[in-house]
Coordinates of C-alpha atoms in Angstrom, one line a residue:
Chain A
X29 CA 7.2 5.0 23.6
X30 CA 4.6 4.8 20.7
X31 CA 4.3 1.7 18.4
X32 CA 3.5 4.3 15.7
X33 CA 5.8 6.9 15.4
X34 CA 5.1 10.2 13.0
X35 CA 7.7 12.7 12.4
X36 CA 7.5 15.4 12.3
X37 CA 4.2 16.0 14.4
X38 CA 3.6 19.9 13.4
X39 CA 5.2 21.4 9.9
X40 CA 4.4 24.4 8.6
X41 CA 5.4 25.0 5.1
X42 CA 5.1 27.2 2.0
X43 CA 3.1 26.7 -1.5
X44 CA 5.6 24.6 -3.3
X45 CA 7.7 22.9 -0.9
X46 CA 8.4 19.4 -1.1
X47 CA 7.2 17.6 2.5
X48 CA 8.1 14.3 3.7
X49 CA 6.3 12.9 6.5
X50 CA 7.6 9.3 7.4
X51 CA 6.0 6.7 9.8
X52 CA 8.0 4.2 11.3
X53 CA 6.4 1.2 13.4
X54 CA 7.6 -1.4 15.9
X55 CA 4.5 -3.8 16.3
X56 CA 5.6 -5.9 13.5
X57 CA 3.0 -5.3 11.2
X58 CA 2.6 -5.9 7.6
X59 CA 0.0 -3.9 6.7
X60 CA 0.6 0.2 6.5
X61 CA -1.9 3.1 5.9
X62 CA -1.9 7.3 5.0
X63 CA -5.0 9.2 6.0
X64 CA -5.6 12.7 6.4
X65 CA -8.7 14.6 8.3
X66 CA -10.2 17.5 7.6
X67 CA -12.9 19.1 9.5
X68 CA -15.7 17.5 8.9
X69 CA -14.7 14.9 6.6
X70 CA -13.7 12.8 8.4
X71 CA -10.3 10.4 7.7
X72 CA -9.8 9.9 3.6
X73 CA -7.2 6.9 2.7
X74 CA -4.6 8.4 0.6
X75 CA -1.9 5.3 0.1
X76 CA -1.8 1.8 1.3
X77 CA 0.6 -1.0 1.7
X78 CA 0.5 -4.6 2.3
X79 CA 4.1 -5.3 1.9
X80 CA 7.4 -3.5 0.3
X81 CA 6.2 -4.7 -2.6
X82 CA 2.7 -3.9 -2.7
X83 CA 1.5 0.2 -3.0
X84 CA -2.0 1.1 -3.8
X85 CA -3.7 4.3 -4.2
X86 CA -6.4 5.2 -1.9
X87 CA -9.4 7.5 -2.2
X88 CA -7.1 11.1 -2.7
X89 CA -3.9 9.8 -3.8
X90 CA -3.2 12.8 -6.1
X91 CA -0.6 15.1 -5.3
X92 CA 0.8 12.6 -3.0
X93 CA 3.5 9.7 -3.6
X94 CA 4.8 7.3 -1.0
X95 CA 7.7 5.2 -0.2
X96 CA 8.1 2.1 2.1
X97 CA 12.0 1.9 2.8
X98 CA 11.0 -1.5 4.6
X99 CA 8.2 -3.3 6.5
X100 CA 8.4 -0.7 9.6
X101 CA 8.7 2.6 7.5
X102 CA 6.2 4.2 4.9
X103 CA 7.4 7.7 4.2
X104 CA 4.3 9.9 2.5
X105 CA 5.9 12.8 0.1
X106 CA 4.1 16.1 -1.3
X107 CA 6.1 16.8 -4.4
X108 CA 4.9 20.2 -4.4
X109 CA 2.4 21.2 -1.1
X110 CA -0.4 23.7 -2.1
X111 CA -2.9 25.2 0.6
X112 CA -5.8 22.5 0.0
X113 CA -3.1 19.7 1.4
X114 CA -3.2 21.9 4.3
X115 CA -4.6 18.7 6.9
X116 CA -4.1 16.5 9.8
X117 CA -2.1 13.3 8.6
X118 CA -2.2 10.1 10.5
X119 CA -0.3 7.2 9.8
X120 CA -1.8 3.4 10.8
X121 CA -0.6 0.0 10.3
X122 CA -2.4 -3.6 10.8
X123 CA -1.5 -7.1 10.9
X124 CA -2.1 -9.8 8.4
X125 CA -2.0 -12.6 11.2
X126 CA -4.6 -11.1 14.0
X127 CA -8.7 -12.5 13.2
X128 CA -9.1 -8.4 14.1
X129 CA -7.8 -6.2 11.4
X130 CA -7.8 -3.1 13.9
X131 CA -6.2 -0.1 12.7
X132 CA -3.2 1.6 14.9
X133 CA -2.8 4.7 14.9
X134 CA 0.2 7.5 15.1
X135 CA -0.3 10.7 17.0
X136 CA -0.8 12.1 13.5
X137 CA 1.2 15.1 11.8
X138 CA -0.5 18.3 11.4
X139 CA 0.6 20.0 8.2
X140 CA -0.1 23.9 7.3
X141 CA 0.9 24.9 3.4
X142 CA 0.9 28.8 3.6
Chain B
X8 CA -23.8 8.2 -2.7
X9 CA -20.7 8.1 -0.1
X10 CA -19.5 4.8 0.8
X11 CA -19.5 5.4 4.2
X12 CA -22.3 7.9 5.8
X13 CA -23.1 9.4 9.2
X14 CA -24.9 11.7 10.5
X15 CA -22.3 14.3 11.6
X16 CA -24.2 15.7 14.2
X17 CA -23.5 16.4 17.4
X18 CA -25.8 14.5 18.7
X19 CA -26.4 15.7 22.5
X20 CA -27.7 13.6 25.3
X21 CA -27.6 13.9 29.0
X22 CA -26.0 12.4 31.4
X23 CA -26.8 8.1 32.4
X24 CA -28.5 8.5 28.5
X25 CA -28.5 6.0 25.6
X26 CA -26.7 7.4 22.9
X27 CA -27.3 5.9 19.6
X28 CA -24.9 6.3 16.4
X29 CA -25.4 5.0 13.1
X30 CA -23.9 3.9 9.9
X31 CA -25.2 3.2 6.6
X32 CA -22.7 1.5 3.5
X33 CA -23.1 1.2 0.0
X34 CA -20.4 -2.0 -0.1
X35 CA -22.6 -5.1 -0.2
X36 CA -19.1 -7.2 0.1
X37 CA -18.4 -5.3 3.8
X38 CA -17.7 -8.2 5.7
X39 CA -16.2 -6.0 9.0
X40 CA -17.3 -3.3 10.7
X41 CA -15.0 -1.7 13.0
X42 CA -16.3 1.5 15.6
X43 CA -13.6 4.1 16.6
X44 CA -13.6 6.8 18.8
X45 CA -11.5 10.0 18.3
X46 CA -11.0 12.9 21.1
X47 CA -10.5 16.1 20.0
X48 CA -6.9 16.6 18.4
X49 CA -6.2 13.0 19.2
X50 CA -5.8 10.4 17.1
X51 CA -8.5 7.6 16.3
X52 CA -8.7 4.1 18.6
X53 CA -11.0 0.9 18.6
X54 CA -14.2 0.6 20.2
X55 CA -15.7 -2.7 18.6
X56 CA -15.6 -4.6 16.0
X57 CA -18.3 -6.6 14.3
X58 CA -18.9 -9.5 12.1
X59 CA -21.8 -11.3 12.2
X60 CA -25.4 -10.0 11.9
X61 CA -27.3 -9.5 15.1
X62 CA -26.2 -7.4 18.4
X63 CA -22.4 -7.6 20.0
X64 CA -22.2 -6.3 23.8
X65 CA -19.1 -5.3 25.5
X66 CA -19.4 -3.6 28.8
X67 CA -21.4 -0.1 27.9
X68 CA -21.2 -0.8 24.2
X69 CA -23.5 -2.3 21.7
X70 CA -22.9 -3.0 18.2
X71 CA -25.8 -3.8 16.0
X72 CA -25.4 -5.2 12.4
X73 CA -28.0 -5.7 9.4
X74 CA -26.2 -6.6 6.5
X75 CA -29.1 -6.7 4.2
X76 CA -29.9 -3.3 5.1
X77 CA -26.4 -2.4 4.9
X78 CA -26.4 -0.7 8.5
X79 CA -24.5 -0.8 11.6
X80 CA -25.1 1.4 14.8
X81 CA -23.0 1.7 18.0
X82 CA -25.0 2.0 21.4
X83 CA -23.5 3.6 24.4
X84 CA -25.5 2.9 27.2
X85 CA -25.2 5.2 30.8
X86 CA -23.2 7.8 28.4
X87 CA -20.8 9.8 30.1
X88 CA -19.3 13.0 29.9
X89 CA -15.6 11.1 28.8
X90 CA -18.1 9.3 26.3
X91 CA -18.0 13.0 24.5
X92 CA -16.4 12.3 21.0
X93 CA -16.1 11.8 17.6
X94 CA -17.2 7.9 16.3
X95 CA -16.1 6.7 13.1
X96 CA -17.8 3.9 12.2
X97 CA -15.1 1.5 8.9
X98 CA -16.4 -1.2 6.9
X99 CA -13.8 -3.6 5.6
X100 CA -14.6 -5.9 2.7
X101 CA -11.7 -8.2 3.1
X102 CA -9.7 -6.2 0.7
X103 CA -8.2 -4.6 4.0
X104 CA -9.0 -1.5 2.3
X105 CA -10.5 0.8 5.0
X106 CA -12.8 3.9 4.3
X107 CA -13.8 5.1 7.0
X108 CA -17.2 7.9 7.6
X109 CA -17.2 11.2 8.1
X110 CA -17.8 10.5 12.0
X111 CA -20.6 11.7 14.2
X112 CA -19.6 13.7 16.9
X113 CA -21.4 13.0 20.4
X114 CA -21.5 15.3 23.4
X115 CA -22.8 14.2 26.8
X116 CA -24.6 17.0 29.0
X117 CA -23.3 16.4 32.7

């Protein structure tokens, strides 16, 4: 089973819609990230978290909120999805206490906004 | 100026090759460097990781760091055809903030 899990993987959606995707983790880490990819541009930071507590905006944070329900879940949320969100999401955590501060990945959630 | 650039190639070499990827940053408080690789439609996993100026080997890889001229390259020596990729080089500037580049993507000619 994946340490970093992303539901749902593949969503396809209209103009409008509100979209959840959620990222739930078993590695114990503190640390929690959004990205998405888009061809050629490689992986933008959308929202971060350090804790439950602590949520900061990344690079492209409009249009996008986020939730973390508790250290192991960090749920990303399109109020209303338009086209240009259209993307490949991936979800990533880290840990505080490893000298490394490699990023894990999920399998990612590929999105498509008609 | 990006924070993070690369040449997004691809950059094609044979076969038992040296292939050679770069990474310039505009942070001057980068204190980490982190190199991933990404196969197509897959998501991104951890190469190396550098910290300190000078050359870091491990097996066919080589990461190379100049601070003062804010660069970092990754060398794959003997490349291989499952060395075809994209490599995202990440600087990290102890915020744990990560921004990653837009990735060079390499292809190895069997």
């Amino acid at each position: 089973d994946a340490d970093v899990t992303q539901t749902p993987r593949n969503r396809i959606t209209k103009t409008g819609k509100r979209i959840m995707l959620e990222c739930s983790q078993t590695k114990g880490h503190d640390r929690m990230y959004w990205y998405r990819q888009d061809p050629g541009l490689g992986l933008r930071l959308i929202y971060y978290s350090f804790d439950v507590k602590d949520i900061n905006k990344g690079e492209i944070s409009d249009g996008y909120s986020v939730s973390r329900q508790a250290q192991a879940k960090f749920s990303l949320s399109l109020e209303s999805a338009i086209p240009n969100q259209t993307a490949l999401y991936f979800c990533a955590t880290s840990d505080t206490s490893r000298g490394t501060g490699e990023l894990f990945f999920g399998e990612g959630s590929r999105l498509t906004v008609l | 100026q990006k924070e993070v650039e690369q040449n997004s190639g691809p950059l094609s070499v044979p076969e038992g090759a040296i292939a050679s990827l770069n990474c310039t940053y505009s942070d001057r408080g980068s204190q980490s460097f982190f190199w991933y690789r990404q196969y197509s439609g897959k998501s991104p996993e951890l190469i190396m990781f550098i910290y300190s100026n000078g050359d870091k080997e491990d097996g066919r890889f080589t990461a190379q760091l100049n601070k003062a001229s804010q660069y970092v390259s990754l060398l794959i020596r003997d490349s291989q055809p499952s060395d075809s990729a994209t490599y995202l080089c990440a600087p990290e500037g102890g915020t744990y903030k990560y921004i990653f580049g837009t990735g060079t993507r390499l292809k190895v000619l069997a």
